[in-house]
Coordinates of N, CA and C and ligand atoms in Angstrom, one line a residue:
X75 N 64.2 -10.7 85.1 CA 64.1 -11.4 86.4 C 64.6 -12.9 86.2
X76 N 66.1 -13.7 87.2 CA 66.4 -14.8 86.6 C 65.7 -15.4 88.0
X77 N 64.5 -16.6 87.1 CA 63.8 -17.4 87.9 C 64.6 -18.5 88.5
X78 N 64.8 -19.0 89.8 CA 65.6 -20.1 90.3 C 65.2 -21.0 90.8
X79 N 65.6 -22.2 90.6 CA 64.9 -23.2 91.8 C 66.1 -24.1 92.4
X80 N 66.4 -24.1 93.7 CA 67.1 -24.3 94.4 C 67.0 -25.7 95.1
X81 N 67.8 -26.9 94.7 CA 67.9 -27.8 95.3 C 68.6 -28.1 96.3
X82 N 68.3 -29.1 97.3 CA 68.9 -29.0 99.1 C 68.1 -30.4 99.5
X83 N 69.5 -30.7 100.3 CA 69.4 -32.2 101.3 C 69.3 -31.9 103.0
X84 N 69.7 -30.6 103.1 CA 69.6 -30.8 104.4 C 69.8 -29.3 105.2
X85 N 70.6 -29.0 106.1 CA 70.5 -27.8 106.8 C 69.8 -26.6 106.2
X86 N 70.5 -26.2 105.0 CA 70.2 -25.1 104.1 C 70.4 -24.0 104.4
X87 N 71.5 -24.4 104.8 CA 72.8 -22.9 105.2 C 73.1 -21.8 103.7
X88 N 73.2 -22.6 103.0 CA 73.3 -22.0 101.7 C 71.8 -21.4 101.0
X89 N 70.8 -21.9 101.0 CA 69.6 -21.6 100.8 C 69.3 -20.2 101.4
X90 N 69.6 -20.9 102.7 CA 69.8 -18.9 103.7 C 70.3 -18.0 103.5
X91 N 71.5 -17.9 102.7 CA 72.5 -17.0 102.3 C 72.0 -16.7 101.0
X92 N 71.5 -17.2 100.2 CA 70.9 -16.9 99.0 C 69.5 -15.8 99.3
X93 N 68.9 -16.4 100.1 CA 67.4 -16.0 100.6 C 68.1 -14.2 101.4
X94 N 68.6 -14.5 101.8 CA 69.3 -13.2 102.1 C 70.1 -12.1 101.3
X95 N 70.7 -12.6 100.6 CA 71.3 -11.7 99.5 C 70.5 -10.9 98.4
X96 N 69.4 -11.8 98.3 CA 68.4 -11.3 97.6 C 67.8 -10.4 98.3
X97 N 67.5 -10.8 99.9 CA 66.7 -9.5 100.3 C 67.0 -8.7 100.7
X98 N 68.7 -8.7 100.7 CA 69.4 -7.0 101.2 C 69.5 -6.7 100.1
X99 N 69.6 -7.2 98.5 CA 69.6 -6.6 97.5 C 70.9 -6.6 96.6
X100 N 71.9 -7.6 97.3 CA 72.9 -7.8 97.0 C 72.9 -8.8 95.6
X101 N 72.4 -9.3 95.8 CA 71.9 -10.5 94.2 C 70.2 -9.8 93.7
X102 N 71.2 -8.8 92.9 CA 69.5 -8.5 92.2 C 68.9 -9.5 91.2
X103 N 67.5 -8.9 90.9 CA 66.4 -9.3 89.4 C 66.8 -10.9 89.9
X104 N 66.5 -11.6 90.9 CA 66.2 -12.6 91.0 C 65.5 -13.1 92.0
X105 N 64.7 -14.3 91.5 CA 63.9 -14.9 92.3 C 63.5 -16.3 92.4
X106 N 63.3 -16.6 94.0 CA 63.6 -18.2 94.1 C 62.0 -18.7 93.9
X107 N 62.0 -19.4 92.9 CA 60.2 -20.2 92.4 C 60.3 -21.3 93.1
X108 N 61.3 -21.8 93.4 CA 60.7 -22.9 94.5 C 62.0 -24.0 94.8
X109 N 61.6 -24.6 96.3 CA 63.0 -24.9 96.7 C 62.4 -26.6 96.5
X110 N 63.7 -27.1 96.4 CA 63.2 -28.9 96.2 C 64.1 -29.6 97.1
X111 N 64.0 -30.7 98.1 CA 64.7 -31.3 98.7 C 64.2 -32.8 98.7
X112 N 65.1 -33.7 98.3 CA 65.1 -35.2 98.5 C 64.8 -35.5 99.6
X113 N 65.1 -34.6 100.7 CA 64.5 -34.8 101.8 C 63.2 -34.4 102.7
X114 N 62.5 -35.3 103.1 CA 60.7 -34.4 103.4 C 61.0 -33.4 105.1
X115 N 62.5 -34.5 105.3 CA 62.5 -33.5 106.9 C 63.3 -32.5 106.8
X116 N 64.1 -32.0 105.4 CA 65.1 -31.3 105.7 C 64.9 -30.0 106.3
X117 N 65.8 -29.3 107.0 CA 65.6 -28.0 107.3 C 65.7 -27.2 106.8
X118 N 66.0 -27.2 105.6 CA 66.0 -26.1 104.6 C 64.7 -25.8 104.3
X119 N 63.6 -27.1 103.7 CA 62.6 -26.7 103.5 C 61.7 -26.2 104.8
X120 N 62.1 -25.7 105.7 CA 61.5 -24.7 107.0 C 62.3 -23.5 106.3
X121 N 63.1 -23.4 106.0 CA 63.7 -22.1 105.9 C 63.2 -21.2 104.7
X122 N 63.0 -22.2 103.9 CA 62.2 -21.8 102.4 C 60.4 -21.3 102.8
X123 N 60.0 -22.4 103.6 CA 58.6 -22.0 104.2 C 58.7 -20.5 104.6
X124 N 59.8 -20.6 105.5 CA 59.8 -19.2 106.7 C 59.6 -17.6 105.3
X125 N 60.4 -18.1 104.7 CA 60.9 -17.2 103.6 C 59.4 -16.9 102.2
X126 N 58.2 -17.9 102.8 CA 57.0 -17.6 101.9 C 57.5 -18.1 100.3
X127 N 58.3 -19.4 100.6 CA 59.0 -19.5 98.7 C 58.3 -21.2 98.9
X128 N 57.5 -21.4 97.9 CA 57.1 -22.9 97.6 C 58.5 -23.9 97.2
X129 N 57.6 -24.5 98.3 CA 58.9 -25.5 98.5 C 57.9 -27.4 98.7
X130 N 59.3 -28.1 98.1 CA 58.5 -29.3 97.9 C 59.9 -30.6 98.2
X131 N 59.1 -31.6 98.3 CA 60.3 -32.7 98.6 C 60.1 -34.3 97.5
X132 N 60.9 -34.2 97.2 CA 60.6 -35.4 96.1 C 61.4 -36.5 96.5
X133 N 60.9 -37.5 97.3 CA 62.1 -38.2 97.7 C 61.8 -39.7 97.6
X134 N 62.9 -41.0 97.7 CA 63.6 -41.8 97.3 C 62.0 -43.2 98.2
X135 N 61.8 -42.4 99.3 CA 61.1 -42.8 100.0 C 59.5 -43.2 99.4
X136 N 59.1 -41.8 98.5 CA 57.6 -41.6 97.7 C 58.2 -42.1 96.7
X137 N 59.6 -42.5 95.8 CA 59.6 -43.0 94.6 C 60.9 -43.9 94.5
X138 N 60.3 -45.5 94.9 CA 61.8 -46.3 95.3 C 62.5 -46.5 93.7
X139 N 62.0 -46.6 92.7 CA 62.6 -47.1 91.9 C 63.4 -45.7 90.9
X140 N 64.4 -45.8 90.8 CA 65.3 -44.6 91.0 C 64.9 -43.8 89.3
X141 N 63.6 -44.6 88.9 CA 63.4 -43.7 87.0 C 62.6 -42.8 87.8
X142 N 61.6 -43.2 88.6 CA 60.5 -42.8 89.2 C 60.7 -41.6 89.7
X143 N 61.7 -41.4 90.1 CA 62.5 -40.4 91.2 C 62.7 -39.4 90.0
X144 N 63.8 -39.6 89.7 CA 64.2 -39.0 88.2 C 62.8 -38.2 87.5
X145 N 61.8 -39.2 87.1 CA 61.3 -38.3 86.3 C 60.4 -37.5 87.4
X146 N 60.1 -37.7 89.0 CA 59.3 -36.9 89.6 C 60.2 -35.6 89.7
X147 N 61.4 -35.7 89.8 CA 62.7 -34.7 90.3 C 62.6 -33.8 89.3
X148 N 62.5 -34.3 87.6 CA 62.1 -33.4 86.9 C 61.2 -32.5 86.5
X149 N 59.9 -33.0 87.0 CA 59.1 -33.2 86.6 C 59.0 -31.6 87.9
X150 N 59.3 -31.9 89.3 CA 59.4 -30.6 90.0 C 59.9 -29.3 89.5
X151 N 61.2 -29.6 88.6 CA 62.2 -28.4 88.2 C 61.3 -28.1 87.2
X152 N 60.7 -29.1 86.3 CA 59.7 -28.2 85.2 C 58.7 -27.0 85.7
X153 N 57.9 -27.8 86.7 CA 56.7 -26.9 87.0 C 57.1 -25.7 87.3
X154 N 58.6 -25.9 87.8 CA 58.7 -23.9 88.1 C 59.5 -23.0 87.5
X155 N 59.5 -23.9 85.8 CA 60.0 -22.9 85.5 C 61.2 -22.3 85.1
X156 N 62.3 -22.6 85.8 CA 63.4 -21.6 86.1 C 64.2 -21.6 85.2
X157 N 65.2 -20.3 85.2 CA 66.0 -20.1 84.1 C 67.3 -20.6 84.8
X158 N 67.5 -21.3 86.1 CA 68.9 -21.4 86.8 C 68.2 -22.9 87.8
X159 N 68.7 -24.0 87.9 CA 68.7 -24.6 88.8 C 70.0 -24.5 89.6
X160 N 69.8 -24.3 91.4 CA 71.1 -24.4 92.0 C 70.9 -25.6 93.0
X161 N 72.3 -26.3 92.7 CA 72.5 -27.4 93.6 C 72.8 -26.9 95.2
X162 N 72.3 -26.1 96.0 CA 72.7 -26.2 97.4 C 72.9 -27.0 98.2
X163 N 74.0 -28.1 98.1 CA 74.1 -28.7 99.2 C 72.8 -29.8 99.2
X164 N 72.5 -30.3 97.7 CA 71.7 -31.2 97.0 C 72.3 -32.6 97.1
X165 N 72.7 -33.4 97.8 CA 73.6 -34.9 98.0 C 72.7 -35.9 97.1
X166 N 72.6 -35.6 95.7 CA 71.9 -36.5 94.9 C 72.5 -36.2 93.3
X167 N 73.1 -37.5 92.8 CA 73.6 -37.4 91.5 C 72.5 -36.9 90.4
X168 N 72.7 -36.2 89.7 CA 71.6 -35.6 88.7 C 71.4 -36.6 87.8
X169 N 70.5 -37.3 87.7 CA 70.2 -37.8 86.3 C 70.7 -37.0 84.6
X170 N 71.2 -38.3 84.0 CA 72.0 -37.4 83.0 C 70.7 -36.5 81.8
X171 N 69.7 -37.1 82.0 CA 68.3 -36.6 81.5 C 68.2 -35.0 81.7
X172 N 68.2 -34.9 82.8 CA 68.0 -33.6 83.7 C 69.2 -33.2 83.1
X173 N 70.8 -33.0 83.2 CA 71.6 -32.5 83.6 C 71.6 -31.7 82.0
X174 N 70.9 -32.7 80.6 CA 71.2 -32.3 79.2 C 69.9 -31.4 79.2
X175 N 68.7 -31.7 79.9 CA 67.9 -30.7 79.5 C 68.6 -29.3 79.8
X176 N 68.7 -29.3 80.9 CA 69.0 -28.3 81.9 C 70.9 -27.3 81.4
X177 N 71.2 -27.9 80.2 CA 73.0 -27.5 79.8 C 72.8 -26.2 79.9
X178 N 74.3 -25.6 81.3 CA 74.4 -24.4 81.2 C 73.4 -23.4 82.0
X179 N 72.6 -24.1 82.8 CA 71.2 -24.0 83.5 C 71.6 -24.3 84.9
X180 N 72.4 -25.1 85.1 CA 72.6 -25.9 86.6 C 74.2 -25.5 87.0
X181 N 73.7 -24.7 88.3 CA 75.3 -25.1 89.3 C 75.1 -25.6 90.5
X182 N 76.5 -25.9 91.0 CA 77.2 -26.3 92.3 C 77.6 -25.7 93.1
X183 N 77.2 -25.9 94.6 CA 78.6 -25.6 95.3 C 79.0 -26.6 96.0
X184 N 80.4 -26.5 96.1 CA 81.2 -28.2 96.8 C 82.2 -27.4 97.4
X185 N 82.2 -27.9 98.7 CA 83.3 -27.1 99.6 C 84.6 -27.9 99.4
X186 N 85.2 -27.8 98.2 CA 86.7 -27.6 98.3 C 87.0 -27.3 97.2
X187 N 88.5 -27.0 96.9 CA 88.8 -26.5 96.1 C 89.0 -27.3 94.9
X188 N 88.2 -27.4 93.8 CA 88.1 -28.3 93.2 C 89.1 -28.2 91.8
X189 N 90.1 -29.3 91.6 CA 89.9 -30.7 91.5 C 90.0 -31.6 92.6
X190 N 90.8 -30.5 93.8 CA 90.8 -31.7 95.3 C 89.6 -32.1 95.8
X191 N 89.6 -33.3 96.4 CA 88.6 -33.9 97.5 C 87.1 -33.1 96.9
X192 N 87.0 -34.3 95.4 CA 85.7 -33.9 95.0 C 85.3 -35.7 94.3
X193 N 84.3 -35.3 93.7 CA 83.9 -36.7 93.1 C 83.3 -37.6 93.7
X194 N 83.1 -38.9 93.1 CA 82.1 -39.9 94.0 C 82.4 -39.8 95.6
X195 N 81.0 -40.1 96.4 CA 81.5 -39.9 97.5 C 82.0 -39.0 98.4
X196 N 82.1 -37.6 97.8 CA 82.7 -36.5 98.6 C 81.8 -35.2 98.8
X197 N 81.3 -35.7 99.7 CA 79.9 -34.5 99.8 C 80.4 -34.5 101.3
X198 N 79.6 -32.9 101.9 CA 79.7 -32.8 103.0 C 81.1 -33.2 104.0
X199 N 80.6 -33.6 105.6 CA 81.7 -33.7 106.1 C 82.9 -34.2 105.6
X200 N 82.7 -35.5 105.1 CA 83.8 -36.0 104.5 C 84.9 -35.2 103.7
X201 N 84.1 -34.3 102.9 CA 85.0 -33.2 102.0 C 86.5 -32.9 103.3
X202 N 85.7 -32.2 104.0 CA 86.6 -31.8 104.6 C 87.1 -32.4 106.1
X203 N 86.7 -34.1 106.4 CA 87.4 -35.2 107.2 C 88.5 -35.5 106.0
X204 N 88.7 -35.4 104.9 CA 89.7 -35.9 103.7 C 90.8 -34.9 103.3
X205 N 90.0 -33.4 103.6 CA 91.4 -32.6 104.0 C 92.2 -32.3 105.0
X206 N 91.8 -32.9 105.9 CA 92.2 -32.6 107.3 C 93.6 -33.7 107.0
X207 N 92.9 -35.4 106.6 CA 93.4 -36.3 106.6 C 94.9 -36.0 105.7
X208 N 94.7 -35.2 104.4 CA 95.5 -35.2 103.7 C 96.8 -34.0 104.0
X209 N 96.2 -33.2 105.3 CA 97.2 -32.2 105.6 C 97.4 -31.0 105.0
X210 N 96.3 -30.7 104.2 CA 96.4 -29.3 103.2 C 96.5 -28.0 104.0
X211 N 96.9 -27.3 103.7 CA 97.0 -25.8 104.7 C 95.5 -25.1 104.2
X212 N 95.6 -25.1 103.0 CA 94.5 -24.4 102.3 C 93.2 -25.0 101.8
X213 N 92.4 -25.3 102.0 CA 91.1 -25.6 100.9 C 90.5 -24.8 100.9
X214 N 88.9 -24.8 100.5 CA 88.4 -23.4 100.2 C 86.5 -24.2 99.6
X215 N 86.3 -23.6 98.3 CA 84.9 -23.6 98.1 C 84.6 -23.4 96.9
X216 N 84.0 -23.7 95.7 CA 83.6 -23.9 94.4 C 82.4 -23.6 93.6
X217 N 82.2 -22.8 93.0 CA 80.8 -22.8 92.2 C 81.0 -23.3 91.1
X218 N 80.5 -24.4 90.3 CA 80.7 -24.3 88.9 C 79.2 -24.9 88.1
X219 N 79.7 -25.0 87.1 CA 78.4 -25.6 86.5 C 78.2 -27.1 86.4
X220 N 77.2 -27.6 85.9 CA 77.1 -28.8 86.1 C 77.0 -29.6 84.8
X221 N 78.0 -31.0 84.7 CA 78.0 -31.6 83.5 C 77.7 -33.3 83.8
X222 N 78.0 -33.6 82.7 CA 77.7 -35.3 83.0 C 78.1 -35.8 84.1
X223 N 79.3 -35.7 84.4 CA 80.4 -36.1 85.2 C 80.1 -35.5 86.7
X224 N 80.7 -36.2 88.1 CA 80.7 -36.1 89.4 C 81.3 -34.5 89.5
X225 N 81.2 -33.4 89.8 CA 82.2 -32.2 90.2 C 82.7 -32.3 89.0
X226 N 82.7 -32.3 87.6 CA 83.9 -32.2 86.5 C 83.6 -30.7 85.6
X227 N 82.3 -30.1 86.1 CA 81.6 -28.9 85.2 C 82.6 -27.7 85.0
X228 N 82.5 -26.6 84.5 CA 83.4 -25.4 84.1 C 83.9 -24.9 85.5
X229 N 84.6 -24.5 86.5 CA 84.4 -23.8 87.5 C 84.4 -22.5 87.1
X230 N 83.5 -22.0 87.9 CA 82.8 -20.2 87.8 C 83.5 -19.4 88.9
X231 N 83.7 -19.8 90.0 CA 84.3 -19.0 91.2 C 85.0 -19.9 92.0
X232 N 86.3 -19.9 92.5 CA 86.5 -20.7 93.8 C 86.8 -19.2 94.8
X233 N 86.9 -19.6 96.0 CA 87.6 -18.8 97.5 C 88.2 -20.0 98.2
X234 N 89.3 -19.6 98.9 CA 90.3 -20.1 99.6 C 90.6 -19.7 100.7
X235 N 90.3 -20.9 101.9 CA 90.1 -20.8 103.7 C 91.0 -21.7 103.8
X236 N 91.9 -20.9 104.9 CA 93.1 -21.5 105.6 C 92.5 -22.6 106.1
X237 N 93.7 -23.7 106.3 CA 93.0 -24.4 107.6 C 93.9 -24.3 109.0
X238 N 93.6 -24.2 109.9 CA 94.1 -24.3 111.1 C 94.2 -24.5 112.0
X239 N 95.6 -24.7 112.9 CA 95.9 -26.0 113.7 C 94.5 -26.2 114.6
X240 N 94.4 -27.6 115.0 CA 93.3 -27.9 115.5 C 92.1 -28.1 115.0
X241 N 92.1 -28.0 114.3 CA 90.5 -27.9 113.3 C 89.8 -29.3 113.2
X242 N 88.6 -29.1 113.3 CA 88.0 -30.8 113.4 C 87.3 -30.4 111.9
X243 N 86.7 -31.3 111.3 CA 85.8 -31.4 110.1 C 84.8 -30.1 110.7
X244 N 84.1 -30.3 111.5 CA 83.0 -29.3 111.6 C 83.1 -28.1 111.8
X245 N 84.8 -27.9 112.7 CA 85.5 -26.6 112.5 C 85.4 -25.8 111.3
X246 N 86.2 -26.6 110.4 CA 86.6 -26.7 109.0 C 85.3 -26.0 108.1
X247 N 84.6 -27.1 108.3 CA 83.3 -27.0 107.2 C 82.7 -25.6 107.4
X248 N 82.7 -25.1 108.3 CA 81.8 -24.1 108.8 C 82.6 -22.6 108.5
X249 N 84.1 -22.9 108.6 CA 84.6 -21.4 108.2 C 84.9 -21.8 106.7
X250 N 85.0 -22.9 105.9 CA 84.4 -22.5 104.5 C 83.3 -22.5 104.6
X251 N 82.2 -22.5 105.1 CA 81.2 -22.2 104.8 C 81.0 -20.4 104.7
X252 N 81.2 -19.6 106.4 CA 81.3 -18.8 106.1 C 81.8 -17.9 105.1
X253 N 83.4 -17.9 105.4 CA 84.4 -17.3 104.1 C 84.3 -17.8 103.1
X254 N 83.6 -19.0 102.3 CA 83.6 -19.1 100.9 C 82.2 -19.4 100.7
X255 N 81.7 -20.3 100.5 CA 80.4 -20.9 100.2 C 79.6 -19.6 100.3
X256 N 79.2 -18.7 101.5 CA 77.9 -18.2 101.6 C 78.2 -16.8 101.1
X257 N 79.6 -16.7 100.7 CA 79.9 -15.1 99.6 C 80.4 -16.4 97.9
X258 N 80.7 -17.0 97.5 CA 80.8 -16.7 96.1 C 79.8 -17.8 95.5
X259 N 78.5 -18.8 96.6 CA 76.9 -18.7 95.7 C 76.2 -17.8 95.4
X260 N 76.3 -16.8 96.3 CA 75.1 -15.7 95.7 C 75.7 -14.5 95.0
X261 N 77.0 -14.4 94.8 CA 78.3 -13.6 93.6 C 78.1 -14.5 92.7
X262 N 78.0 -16.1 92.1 CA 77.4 -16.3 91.2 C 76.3 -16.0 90.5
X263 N 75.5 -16.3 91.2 CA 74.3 -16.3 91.1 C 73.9 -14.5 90.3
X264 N 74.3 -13.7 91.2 CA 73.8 -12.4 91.4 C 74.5 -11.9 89.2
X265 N 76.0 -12.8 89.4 CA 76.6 -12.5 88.3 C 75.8 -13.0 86.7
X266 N 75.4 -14.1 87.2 CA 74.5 -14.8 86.4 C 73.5 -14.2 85.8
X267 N 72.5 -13.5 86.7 CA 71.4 -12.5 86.3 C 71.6 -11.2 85.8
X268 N 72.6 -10.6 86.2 CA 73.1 -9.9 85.0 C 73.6 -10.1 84.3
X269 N 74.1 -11.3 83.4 CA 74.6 -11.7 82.4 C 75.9 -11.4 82.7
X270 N 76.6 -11.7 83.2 CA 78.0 -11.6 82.9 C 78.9 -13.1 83.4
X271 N 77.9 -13.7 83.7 CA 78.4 -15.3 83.7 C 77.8 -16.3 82.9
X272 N 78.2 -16.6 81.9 CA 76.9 -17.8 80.9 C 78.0 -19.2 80.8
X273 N 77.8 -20.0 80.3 CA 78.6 -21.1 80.1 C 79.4 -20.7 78.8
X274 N 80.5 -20.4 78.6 CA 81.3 -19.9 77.3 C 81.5 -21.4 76.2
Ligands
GAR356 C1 77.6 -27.5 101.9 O1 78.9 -27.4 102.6 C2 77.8 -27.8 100.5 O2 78.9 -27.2 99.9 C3 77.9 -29.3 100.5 O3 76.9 -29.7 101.4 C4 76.8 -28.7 102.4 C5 75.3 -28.3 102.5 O4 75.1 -27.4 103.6 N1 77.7 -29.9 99.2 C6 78.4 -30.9 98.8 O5 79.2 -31.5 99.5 C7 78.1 -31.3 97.3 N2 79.1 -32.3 96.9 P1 73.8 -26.5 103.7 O6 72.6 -27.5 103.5 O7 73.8 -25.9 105.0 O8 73.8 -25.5 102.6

């Protein structure tokens, strides 16, 4: 059984797709020990509730001084355990503490095709207000693992979504969301627990 604990800032669009995959059975021998969000209002952690998975918020607000944070943030991933931390749509740089405990333990998803429109600063809308800006036909969606560096980890999966005429950011974000993000997190994931993904 690969134990998970799933990190999230906000909607938890991806948390849902995960939570689901599992329960159609699509991502076997796994299970989520508990969801963590920097944020106490996010809606993810409703979704994790809904779903009967212990869920908790460690945030910036309960621990201003950012060691504090750090070691509470760890200190959550410990207690549960897991053999897989996943960043869902987590908008918080990992402490490099965490990211060495955790080597080969932690992925991503970042909605573009990475090495484009990733790195400091490129979370969420923006990702994709920066491809619009830059005129790409194509971006798409990323799993990889997680290393010192901003988005610089092994990639494990990408998918690739057209973009098309008229598209606003929220257009955009949402059909990578669909077509990429909410099929190749839980194809990692699902890959991972049967061993056929490890960090090489
Ligand atoms: C997702 O699009 C995810 O790829 C992105 O935040 C969104 C979270 O949505 N993550 C990043 O930009 C990380 N750099 P969700 O809360 O509905 O899953």
């Amino acid at each position: 059984m690969l134990k998970i604990a799933v990190c999230v800032s906000g909607g938890g669009t991806n948390l849902q797709a995960i939570i689901d995959r599992i329960a159609d059975g699509s991502i076997e021998n796994t299970r989520i020990v508990r969801v963590i969000s920097n944020k106490d209002k996010a809606y993810a952690l409703e979704r994790a509730k809904a779903a009967g998975i212990d869920a908790v918020a460690v945030t910036r607000t309960a621990y201003p001084e950012k060691a504090d944070f750090n070691a509470a943030l760890l200190k959550a991933i410990d207690e549960a355990e897991p053999d897989l931390v996943v960043l869902a749509g987590f908008l918080v740089v990992l402490d490099p503490e965490i990211i060495r405990k955790y080597k080969g333990r932690i992925i991503n998803i970042h909605p573009s095709l990475i090495p484009s429109f990733c790195g400091a600063g490129m979370y969420g809308l923006k990702v994709h207000e920066a491809a619009l800006a830059r005129g790409v036909k194509v971006t798409g969606a990323t799993v990889h693992f997680v290393d010192e560096g901003t988005d610089t980890g092994p990639i494990i999966m990408q998918k690739a979504v057209n973009v098309e005429d008229g598209d606003t950011a929220e257009i955009l974000q949402k059909r990578v969301m669909e077509q990429a993000e909410w099929k190749i997190l839980p194809a990692v994931i699902d890959g991972i627990a049967k061993g056929k993904i490890t960090l090489g």
